[in-house]
Coordinates of C-alpha atoms and ligand atoms in Angstrom, one line a residue:
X829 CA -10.1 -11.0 -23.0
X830 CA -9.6 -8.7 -20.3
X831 CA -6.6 -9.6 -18.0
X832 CA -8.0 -9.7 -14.6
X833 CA -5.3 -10.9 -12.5
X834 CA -3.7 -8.1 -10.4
X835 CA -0.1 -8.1 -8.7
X836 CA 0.1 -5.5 -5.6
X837 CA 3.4 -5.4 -3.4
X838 CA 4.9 -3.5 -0.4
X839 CA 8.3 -2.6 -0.2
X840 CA 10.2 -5.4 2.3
X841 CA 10.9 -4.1 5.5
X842 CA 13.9 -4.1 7.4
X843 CA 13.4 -6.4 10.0
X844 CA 16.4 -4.2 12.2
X845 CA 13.7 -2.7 14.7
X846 CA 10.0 -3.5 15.3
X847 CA 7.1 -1.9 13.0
X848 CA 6.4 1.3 13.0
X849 CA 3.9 3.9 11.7
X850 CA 5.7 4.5 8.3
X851 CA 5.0 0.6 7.8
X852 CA 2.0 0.7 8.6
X853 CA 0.9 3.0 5.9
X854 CA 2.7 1.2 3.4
X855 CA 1.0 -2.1 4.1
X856 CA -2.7 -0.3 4.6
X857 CA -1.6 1.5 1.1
X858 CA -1.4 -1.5 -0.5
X859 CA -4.4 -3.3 1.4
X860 CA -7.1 -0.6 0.1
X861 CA -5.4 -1.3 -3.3
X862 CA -5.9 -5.4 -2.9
X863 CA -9.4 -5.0 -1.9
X864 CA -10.7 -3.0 -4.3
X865 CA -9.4 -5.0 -7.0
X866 CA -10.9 -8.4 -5.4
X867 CA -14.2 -6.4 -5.2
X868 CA -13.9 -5.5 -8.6
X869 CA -13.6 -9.3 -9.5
X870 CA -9.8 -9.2 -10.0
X871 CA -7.7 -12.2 -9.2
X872 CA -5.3 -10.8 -6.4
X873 CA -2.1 -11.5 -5.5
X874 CA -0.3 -9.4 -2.8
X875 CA 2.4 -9.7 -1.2
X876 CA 4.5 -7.9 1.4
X877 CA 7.7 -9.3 3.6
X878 CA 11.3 -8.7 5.2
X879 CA 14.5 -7.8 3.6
X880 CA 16.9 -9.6 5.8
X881 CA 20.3 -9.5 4.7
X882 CA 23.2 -6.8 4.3
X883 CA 25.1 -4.8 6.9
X884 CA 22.6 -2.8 8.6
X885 CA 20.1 -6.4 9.4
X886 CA 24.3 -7.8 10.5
X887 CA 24.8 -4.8 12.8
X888 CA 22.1 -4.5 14.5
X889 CA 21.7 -8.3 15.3
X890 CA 25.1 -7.4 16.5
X891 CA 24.0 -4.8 18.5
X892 CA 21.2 -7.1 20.4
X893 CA 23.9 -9.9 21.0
X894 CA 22.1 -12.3 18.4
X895 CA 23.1 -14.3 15.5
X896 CA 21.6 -12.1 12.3
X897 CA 19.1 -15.4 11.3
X898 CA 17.9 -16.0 15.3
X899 CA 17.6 -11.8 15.0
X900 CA 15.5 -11.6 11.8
X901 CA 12.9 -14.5 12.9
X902 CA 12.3 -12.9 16.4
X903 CA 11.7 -9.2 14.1
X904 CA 10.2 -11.0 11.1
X905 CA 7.6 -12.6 13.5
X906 CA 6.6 -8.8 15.0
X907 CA 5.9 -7.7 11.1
X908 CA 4.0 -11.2 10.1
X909 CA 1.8 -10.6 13.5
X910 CA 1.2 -7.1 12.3
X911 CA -0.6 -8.0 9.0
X912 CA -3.0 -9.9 11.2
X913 CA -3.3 -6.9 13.6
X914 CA -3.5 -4.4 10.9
X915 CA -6.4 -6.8 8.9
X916 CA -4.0 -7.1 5.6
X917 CA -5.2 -9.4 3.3
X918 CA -2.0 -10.2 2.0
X919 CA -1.6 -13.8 -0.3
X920 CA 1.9 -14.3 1.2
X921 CA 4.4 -13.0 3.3
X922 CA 8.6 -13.5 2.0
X923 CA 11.3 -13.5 3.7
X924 CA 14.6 -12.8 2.1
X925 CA 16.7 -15.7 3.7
X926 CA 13.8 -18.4 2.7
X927 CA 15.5 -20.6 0.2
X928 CA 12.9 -20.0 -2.7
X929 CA 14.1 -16.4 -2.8
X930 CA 17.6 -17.5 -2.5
X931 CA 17.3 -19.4 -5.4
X932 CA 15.3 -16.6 -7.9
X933 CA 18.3 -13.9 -6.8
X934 CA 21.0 -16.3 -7.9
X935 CA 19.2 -17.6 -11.0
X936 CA 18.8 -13.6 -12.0
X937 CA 22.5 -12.4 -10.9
X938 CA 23.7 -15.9 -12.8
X939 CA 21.7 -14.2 -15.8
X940 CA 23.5 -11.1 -15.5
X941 CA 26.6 -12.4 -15.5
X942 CA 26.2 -14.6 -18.5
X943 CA 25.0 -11.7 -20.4
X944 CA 28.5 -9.9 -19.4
X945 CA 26.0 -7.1 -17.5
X946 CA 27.9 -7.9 -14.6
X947 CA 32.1 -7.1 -14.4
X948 CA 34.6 -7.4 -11.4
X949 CA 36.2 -4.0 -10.3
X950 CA 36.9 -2.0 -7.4
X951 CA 34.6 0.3 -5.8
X952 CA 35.5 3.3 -3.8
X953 CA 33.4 5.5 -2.3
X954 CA 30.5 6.9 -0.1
X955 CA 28.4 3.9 1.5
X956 CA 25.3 4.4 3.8
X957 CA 24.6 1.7 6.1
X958 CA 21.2 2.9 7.4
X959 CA 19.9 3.6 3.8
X960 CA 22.3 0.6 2.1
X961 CA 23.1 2.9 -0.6
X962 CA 25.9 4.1 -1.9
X963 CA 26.4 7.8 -2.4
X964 CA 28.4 10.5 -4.6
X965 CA 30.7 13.4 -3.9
X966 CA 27.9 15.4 -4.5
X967 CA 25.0 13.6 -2.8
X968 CA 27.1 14.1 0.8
X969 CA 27.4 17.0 3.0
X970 CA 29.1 17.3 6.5
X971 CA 27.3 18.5 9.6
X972 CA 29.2 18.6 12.6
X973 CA 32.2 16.8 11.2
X974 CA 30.6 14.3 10.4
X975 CA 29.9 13.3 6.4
X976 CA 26.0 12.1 5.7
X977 CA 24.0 11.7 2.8
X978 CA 22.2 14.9 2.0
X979 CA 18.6 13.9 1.1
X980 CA 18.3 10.6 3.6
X981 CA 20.5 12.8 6.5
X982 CA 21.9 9.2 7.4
X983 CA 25.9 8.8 8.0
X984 CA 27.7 7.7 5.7
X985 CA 31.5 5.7 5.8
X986 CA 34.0 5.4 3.3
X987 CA 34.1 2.0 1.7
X988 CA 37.2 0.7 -0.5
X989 CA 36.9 -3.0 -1.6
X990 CA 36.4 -5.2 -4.7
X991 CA 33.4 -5.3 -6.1
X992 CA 31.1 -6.7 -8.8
X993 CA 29.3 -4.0 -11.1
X994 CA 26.5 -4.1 -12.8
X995 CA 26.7 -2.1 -16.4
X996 CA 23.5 0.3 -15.5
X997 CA 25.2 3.5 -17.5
X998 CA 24.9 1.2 -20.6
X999 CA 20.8 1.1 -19.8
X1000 CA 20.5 5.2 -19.2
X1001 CA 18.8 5.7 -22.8
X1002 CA 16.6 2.6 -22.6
X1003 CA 15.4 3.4 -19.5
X1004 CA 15.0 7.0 -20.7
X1005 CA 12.6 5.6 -23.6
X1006 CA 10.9 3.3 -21.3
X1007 CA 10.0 5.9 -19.0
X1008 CA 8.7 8.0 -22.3
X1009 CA 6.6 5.1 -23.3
X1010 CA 5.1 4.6 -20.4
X1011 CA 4.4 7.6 -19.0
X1012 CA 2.7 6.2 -15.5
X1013 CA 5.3 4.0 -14.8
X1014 CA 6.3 6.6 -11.7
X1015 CA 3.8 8.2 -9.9
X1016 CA 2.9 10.5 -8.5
X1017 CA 4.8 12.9 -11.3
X1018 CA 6.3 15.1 -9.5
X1019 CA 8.8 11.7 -8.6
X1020 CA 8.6 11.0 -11.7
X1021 CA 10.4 14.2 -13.2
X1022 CA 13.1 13.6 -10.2
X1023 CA 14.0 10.3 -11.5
X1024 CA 14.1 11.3 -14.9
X1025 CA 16.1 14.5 -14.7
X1026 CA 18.5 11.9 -12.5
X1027 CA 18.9 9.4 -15.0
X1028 CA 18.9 11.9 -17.6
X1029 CA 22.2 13.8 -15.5
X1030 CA 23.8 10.5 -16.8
X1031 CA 24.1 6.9 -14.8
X1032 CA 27.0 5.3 -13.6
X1033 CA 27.8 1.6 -13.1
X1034 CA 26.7 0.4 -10.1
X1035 CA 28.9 -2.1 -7.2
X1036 CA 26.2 -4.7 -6.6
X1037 CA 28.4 -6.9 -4.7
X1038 CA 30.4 -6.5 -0.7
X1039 CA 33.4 -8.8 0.1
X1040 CA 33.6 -6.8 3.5
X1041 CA 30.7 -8.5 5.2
X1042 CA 29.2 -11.9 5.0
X1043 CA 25.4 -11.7 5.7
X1044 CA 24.3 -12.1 2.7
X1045 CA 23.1 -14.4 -0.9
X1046 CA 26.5 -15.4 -2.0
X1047 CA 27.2 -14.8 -5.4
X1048 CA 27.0 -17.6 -7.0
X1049 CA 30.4 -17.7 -9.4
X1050 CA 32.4 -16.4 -6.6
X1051 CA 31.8 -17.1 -2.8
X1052 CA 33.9 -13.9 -1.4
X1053 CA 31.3 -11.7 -2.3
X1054 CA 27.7 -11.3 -0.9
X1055 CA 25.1 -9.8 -3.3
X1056 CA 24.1 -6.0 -2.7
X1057 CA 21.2 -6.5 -0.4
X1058 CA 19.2 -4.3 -2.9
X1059 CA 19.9 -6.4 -6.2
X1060 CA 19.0 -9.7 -4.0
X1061 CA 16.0 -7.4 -2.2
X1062 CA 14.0 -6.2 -5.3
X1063 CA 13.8 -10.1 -6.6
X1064 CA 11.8 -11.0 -3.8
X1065 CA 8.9 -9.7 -6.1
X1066 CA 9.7 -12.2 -8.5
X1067 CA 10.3 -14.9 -5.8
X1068 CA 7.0 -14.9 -4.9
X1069 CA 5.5 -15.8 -8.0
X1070 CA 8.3 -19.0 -8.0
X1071 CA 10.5 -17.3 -10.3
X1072 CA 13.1 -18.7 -11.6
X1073 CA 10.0 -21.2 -12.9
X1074 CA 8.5 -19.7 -15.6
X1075 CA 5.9 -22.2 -16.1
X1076 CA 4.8 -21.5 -13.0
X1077 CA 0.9 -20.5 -12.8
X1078 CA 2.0 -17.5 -10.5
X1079 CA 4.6 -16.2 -12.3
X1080 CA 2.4 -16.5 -15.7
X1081 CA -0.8 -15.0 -14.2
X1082 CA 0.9 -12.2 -12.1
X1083 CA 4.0 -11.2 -13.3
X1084 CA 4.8 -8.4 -14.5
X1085 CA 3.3 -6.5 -11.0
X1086 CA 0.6 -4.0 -11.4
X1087 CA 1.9 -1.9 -8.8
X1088 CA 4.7 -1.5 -6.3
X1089 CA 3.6 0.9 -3.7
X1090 CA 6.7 2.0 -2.1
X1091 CA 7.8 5.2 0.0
X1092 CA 9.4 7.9 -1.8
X1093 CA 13.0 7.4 0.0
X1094 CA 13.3 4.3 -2.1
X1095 CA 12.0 5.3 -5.1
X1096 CA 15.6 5.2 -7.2
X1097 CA 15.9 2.1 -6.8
X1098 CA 12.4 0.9 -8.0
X1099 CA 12.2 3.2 -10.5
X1100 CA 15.9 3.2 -11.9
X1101 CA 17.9 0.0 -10.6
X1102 CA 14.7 -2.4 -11.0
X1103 CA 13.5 -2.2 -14.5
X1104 CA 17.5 -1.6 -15.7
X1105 CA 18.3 -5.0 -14.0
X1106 CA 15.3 -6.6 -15.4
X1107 CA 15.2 -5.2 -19.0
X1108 CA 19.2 -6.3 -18.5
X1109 CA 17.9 -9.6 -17.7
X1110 CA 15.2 -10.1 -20.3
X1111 CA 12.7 -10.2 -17.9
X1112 CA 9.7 -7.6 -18.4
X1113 CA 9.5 -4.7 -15.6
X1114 CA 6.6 -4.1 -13.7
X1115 CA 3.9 -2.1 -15.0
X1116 CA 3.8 0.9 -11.8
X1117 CA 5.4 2.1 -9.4
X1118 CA 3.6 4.6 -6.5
X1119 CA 6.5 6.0 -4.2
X1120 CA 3.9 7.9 -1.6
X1121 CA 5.6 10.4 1.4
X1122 CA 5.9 10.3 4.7
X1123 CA 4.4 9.9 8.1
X1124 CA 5.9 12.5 9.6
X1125 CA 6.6 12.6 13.3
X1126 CA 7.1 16.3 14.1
X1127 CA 8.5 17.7 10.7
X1128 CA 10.5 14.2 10.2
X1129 CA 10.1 11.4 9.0
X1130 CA 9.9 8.8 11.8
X1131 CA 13.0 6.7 12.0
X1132 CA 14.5 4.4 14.4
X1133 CA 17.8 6.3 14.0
X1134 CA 15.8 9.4 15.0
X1135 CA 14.3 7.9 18.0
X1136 CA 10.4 9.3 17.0
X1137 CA 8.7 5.9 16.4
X1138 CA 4.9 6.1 16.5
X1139 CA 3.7 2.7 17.4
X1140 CA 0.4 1.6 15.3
X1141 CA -0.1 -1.0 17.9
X1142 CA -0.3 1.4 20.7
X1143 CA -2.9 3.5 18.4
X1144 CA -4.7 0.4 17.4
X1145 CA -5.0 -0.4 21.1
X1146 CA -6.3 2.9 22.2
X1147 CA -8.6 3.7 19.3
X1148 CA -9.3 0.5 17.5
X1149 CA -7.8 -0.6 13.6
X1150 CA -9.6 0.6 11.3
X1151 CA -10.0 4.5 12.9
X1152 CA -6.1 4.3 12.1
X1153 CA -6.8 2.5 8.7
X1154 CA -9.8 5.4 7.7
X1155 CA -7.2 8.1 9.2
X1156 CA -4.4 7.3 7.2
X1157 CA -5.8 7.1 4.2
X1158 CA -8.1 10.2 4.3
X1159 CA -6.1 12.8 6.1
X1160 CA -2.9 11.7 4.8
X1161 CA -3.1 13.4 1.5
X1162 CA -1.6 10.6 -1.0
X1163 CA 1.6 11.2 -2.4
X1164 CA 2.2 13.9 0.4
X1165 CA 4.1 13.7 3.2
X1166 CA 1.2 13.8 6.1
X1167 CA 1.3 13.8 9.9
X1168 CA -0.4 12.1 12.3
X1169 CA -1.5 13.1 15.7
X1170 CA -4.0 12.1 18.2
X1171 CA -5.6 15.4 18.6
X1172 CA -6.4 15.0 14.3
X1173 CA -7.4 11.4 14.8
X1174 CA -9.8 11.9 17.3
X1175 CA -11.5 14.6 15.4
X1176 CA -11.6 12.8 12.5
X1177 CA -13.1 9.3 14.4
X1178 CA -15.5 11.8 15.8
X1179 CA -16.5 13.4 12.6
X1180 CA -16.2 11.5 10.3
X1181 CA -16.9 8.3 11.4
X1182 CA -19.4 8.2 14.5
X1183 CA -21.1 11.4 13.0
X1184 CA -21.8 11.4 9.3
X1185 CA -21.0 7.3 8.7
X1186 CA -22.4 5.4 12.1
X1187 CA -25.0 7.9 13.3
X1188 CA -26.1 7.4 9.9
X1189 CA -26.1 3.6 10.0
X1190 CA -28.0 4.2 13.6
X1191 CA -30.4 6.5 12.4
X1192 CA -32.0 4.5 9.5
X1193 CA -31.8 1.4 11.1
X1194 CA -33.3 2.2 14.7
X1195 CA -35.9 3.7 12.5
X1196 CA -36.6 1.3 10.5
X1197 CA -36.9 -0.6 13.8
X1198 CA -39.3 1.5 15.5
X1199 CA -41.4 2.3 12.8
X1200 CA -41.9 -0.6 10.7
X1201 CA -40.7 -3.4 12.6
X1202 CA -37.3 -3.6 11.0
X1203 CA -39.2 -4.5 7.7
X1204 CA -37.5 -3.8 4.3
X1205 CA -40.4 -3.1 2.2
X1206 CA -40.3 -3.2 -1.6
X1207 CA -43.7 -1.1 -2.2
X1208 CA -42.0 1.6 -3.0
X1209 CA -42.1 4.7 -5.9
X1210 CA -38.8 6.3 -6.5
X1211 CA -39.0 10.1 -7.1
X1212 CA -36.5 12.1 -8.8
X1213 CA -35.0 12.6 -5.3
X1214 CA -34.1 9.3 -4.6
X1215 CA -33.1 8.4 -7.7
X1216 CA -30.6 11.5 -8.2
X1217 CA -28.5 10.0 -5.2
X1218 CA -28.6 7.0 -6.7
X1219 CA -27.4 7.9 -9.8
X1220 CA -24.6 9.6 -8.6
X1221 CA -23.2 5.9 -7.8
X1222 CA -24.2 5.0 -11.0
X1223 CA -23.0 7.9 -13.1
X1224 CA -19.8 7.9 -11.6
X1225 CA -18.9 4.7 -11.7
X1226 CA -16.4 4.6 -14.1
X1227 CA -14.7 7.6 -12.5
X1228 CA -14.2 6.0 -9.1
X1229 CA -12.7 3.1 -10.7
X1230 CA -10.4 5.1 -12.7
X1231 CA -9.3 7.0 -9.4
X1232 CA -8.1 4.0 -8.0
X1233 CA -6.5 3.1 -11.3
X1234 CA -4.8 6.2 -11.0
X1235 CA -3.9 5.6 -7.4
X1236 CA -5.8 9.1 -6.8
X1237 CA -6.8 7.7 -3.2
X1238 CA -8.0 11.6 -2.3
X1239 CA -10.5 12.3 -4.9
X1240 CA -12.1 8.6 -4.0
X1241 CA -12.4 9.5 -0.4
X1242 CA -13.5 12.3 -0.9
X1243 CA -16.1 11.1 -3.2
X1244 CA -17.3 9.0 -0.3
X1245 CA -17.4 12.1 1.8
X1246 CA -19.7 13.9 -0.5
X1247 CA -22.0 10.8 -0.6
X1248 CA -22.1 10.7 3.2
X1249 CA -23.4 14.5 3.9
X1250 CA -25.6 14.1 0.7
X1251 CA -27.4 10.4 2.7
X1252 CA -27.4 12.7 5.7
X1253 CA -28.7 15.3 4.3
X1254 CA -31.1 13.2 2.6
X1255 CA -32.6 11.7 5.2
X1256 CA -33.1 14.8 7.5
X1257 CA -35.0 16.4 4.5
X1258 CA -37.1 13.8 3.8
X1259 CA -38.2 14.0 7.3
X1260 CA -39.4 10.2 7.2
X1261 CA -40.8 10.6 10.8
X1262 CA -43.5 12.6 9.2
X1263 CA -44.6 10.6 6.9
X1264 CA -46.2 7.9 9.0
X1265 CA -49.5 8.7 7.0
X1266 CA -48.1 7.9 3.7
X1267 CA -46.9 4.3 3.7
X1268 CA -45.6 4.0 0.1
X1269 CA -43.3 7.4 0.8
X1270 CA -42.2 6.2 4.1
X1271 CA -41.0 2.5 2.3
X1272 CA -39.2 4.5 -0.3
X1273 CA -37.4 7.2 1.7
X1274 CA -35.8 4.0 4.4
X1275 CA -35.4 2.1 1.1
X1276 CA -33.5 4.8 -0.1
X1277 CA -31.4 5.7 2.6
X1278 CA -30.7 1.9 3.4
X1279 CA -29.4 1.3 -0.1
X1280 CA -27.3 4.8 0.0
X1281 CA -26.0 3.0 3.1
X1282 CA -25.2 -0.2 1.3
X1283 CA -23.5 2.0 -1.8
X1284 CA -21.1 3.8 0.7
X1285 CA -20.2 0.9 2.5
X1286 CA -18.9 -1.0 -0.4
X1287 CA -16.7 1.8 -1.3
X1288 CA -15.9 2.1 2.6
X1289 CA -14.5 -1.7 2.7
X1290 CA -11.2 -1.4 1.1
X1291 CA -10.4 1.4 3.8
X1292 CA -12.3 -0.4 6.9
X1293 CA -12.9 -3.8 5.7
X1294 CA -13.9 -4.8 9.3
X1295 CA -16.8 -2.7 10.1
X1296 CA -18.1 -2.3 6.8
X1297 CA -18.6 -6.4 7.0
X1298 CA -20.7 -5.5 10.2
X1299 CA -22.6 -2.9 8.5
X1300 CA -23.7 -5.4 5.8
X1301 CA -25.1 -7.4 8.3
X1302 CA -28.0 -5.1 7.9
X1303 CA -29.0 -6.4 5.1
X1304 CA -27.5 -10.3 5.7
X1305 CA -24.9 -9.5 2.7
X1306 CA -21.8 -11.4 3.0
X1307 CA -18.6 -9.5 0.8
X1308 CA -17.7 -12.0 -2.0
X1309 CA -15.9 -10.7 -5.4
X1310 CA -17.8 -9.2 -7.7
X1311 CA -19.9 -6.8 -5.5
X1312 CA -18.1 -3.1 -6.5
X1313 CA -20.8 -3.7 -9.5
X1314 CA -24.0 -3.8 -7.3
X1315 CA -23.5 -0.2 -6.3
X1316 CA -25.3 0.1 -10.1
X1317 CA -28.2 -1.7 -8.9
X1318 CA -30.5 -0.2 -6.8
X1319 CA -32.8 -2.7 -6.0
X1320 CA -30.1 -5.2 -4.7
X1321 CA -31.5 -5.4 -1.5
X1322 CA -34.3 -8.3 -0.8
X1323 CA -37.3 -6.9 1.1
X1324 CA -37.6 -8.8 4.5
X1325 CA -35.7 -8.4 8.0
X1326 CA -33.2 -6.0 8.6
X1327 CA -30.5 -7.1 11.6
X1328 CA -29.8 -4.4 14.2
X1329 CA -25.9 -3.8 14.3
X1330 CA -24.2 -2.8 17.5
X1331 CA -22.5 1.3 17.5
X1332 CA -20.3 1.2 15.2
X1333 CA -17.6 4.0 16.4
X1334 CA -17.7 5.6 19.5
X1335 CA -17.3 9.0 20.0
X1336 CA -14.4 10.4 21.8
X1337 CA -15.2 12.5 25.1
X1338 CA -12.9 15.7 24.5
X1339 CA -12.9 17.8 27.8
X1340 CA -12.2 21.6 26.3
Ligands
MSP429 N1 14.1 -3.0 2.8 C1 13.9 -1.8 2.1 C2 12.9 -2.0 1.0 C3 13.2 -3.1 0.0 S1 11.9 -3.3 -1.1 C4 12.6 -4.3 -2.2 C5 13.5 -0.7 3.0 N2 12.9 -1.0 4.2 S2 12.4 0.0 5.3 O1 11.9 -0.9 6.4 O2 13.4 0.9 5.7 O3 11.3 0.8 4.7 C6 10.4 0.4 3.8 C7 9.3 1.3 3.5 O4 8.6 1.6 4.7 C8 9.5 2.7 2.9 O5 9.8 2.7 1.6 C9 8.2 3.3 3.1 O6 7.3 2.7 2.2 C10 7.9 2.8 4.5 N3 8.3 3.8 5.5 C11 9.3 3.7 6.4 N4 9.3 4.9 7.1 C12 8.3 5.6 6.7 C13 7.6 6.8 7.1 N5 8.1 7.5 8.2 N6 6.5 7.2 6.5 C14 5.9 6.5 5.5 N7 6.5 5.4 5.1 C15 7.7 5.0 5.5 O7 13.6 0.5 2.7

C-alpha cells in the first residue's frame, strides 16, 4: 500500500529578534506544501518552532537585560502568534528548551557516544556567533580589520577550548554514496552540486560541544559542556514525533521527514551534518531537503544584524495575508533569491488577483445572478469548447502533482495562471450575455465557467487558503481531504443555488 503519511518541517528560528520576512517565506513555503498534500488525501504532519539555546539566543537575552528562558518565551510567543497571523496549518509548534526535546537530543548524543562517534579534544579556531558555525582558514576574510566569514559576511571570533567531536570525516564517503543514491535528496541541484563538491573537498571532524558558555542541553556524560546548539537543533525534527520512543505512532507514521524546507544559508548543515549524525546514529535520514534563497531587502538578504527587516505584519496589515502569501510564492521564483517591494505587490494584487482571479469570480457569479436567478442548471450539452478547458485539468493532472513533488512551485503557478486567462478568455468569447435566446448554451457556458472556477480554486488553496474557502461558498463546498481529485470531475457541482460572495481583492488606487 501506498504510504500516505507526509512529514513537512521548517527550519527553527532563532527566537533573538522578532519575525521577519525571510520567516515568513519559510513558514508559507512549507504551508503550500502541507496543504496540498492534505488535499491530496495525505496524512500531514508539519511542524515548525524555535531554536533556543547557544550563544547568540545567551547574548542577546543579555543584551535586552533578560534571563535567556524569560527572553525566548516573550520572542517564542511573537513566532507562535505569527503562524495564526500568517494562516499556517502547522500540527505543532517546538521549542528547543521543552523537556521532550531535551530528552530526544540527549538520548541521540548518548547514542553517539556509545558508538565512540563522539571523542573529547580541543578545538581551535574560527567561530561565528550570528551564524553558530564554526569556520576555516579559508572560509574567512578581513574587511576593515575585522575577520568575518566570507559567504554569511557575519564576524567571526577566535575560540580555543575543549571540546567534544563528532567523527564526521569518517562519514565523507557514505554520505558521498548516499547523496548518489538518492539523487533528490538536495534540491534545488544547483545546492546540491555545492554540497557535494564540499564534502567531496574532504570533511573534517566536527566540535559539537562549548564549555565557554552555559545556555545550553548539557551533555549528558559530562556537565561542563553544553551541546552545539546545531547537533541539539536539528533533533527537534525527531522530537516532535516523541523520539527517543520508537513505538510511538508519530515517530512510526512520519519519520523519516518528507521534506525539510530550509533557506539556502543553512543548507550544510541539513544536507551534510544531519544525515552524517543520523546514519552515525542508526537512525534513517530524511528523505528531502529544499534549501530555497532569499528575500532580499535591497540586494541583501534581510538580517537583523543588517538592520533591513521587512515586517510581514506591517504588509499583512496594509494589504491583507494572503496578497503576501500569493506574492511570495508566485513572484519569488523558487529556489531564487527574490525581492519584494510594495510597488511589485501591488501590481501583482491588482493583476493578478482582483483582475484575472476575482473579477472572474464577480463576473460569473453576478451573472449568474442577474440572468438566471443565481440558478446552477444541469440542462446542459458540453461542446468541444468546454470540454477542452476542462480537460486541461484532467490531462494534466498527474503533472501538477508531480510539480509539487518536485517542489517546482513556478511551473504550478504558473499553470494556474494559464488556466485563469484561458476562463477569462473563455468567458468573454462565449459572449453568454448573447445567448439569452438559447437556454441550453447559456446553462452550459455559466456551467462551464463556474466549474473552471471551482478547478482553479482548489489549486489556488494551498497558496490562499483563506479566500479560496470564501470562493467555494459559491457552490456551498466546504474543503475536506480528498478534494485535489474532483478537479477530474466535471460535473461535481450539484445544480441548485449559487451564494453571492463578497469582492474578493480590492484593487489598489495607484495615482501615476
Ligand atoms: N535556528 C536556525 C535553524 C535551525 S533548523 C534545525 C536558523 N534560524 S534563523 O532564524 O536564523 O533562520 C532560519 C531560516 O529562516 C533560514 O534558513 C531561512 O529558511 C529563513 N530566512 C531567514 N532569513 C531569510 C531571508 N532573508 N530570506 C529567506 N529566508 C530566510 O538558522
Amino acid at each position: 500500500m501506498q504510504n500516505k503519511n507526509y512529514y513537512i518541517t521548517t527550519p527553527i528560528y532563532y527566537p533573538s529578534a522578532k519575525p521577519h520576512m525571510g520567516h515568513a517565506y519559510s513558514s508559507i513555503i512549507a504551508d503550500f506544501f502541507a496543504r496540498f498534500k492534505r488535499m491530496q488525501g495525505y496524512n500531514v504532519f508539519y511542524l515548525t518552532g524555535t531554536d533556543e539555546h547557544g550563544q547568540k539566543i545567551e547574548r542577546a537575552a543579555k543584551e535586552n537585560g533578560k534571563e535567556p528562558l524569560a527572553f525566548c518565551d516573550e520572542i517564542s510567543q511573537t513566532f507562535k502568534d505569527l503562524t495564526q497571523t500568517l494562516n499556517l496549518s502547522n500540527n505543532d509548534f517546538i521549542r528547543t528548551t521543552e523537556e521532550r526535546h531535551k530528552k530526544s537530543a540527549k538520548n541521540i548524543w548518548n547514542i553517539l557516544e556509545k558508538k565512540g562517534e563522539i571523542y573529547l579534544s580541543k578545538y581551535s579556531g574560527w567561530y561565528s556567533v550570528s551564524d553558530e558555525a564554526f569556520y576555516t582558514d579559508d572560509e574567512i576574510e578581513e574587511v576593515n580589520g575585522l575577520k568575518q566569514c566570507k559567504i554569511s559576511g557575519s564576524k567571526v571570533e577566535w575560540v580555543e577550548e575543549e571540546s567534544y567531536f563528532f567523527k564526521l570525516s569518517k562519514w565523507e564517503k557514505t554520505l558521498i554514496k548516499f547523496y548518489e543514491d538518492n539523487p533528490h535528496f538536495i534540491l534545488p541541484i544547483s545546492r546540491k552540486n555545492e554540497v557535494v563538491s564540499f564534502v567531496k573537498g574532504g570533511l573534517k571532524d566536527l566540535s559539537v560541544s562549548r564549555k565557554s558558555f552555559k545556555w545550553g542541553i548539557p551533555v549528558p556524560t559530562n556537565n561542563q559542556h553544553v551541546m552545539y546548539v546545531w547537533l541539539d537543533a536539528l533533533t527537534n525534527y525527531l522530537s516532535a514525533l516523541n523520539y527517543p520512543n520508537e513505538k510511538d505512532e508519530l515517530y512510526k507514521n512520519f519519520w523519516p521527514a518528507d521534506l525539510h524546507v530550509i533557506g539556502k544559508d543553512i543548507l550544510r548543515f541539513h544536507a551534510v551534518y544531519w544525515p552524517a549524525f543520523l546514519l552515525a546514529a542508526d537512525i534513517k535520514p530524511p528523505k528531502r531537503v529544499y534549501g530555497h534563497g532569499w528575500i532580499l531587502s535591497g540586494d541583501q538578504k534581510m538580517s537583523k544584524s543588517k538592520g533591513n527587516i521587512l515586517d510581514p505584519i506591517e504588509i499583512i496589515n496594509t494589504y491583507g495575508l494572503d496578497p503576501l502569501r500569493y506574492y511570495l510564492i508566485k513572484e519569488v521564483s523558487f529556489g531564487n533569491d527574490g525581492n519584494i517591494s510594495e510597488e511589485k505587490l501591488e501590481n501583482c494584487i491588482n493583476s493578478d488577483l482582483a483582475n484575472n482571479y476575482g473579477n472572474l469570480c464577480q463576473r460569473v457569479t453576478s451573472f449568474c445572478e442577474k440572468n438566471m436567478n443565481s440558478e446552477i442548471s444541469k440542462d446542459v450539452n458540453f461542446v468541444d469548447e468546454d470540454l477542452n478547458l476542462f480537460s486541461n485539468y484532467t490531462d494534466n493532472f498527474t503533472k501538477i502533482v508531480e510539480y509539487v513533488d518536485k517542489q517546482d512551485i513556478n511551473s504550478y503557478i504558473n499553470f494556474i495562471v494559464d488556466q485563469l486567462f484561458a476562463a477569462n478568455k473563455y468567458f468573454n468569447d462565449q459572449e453568454p450575455w448573447k445567448k439569452k435566446g438559447d437556454k441550453k448554451r447559456l446553462n452550459t457556458i455559466v456551467y462551464t465557467s463556474l466549474e473552471l472556477i471551482r478547478k482553479v480554486t482548489i489549486l489556488l488553496y494551498p497558496i490562499i487558503p483563506n479566500t479560496a474557502q470564501k470562493t467555494m461558498k459559491i457552490f456551498n463546498i466546504e474543503f475536506e481531504k480528498n478534494n485535489l481529485e474532483t478537479i477530474k470531475n466535471n460535473t461535481f457541482i450539484n445544480s441548485g443555488k449559487i451564494n453571492k460572495i463578497p469582492i474578493l481583492f480590492k484593487k489598489i488606487e495607484k495615482n501615476d
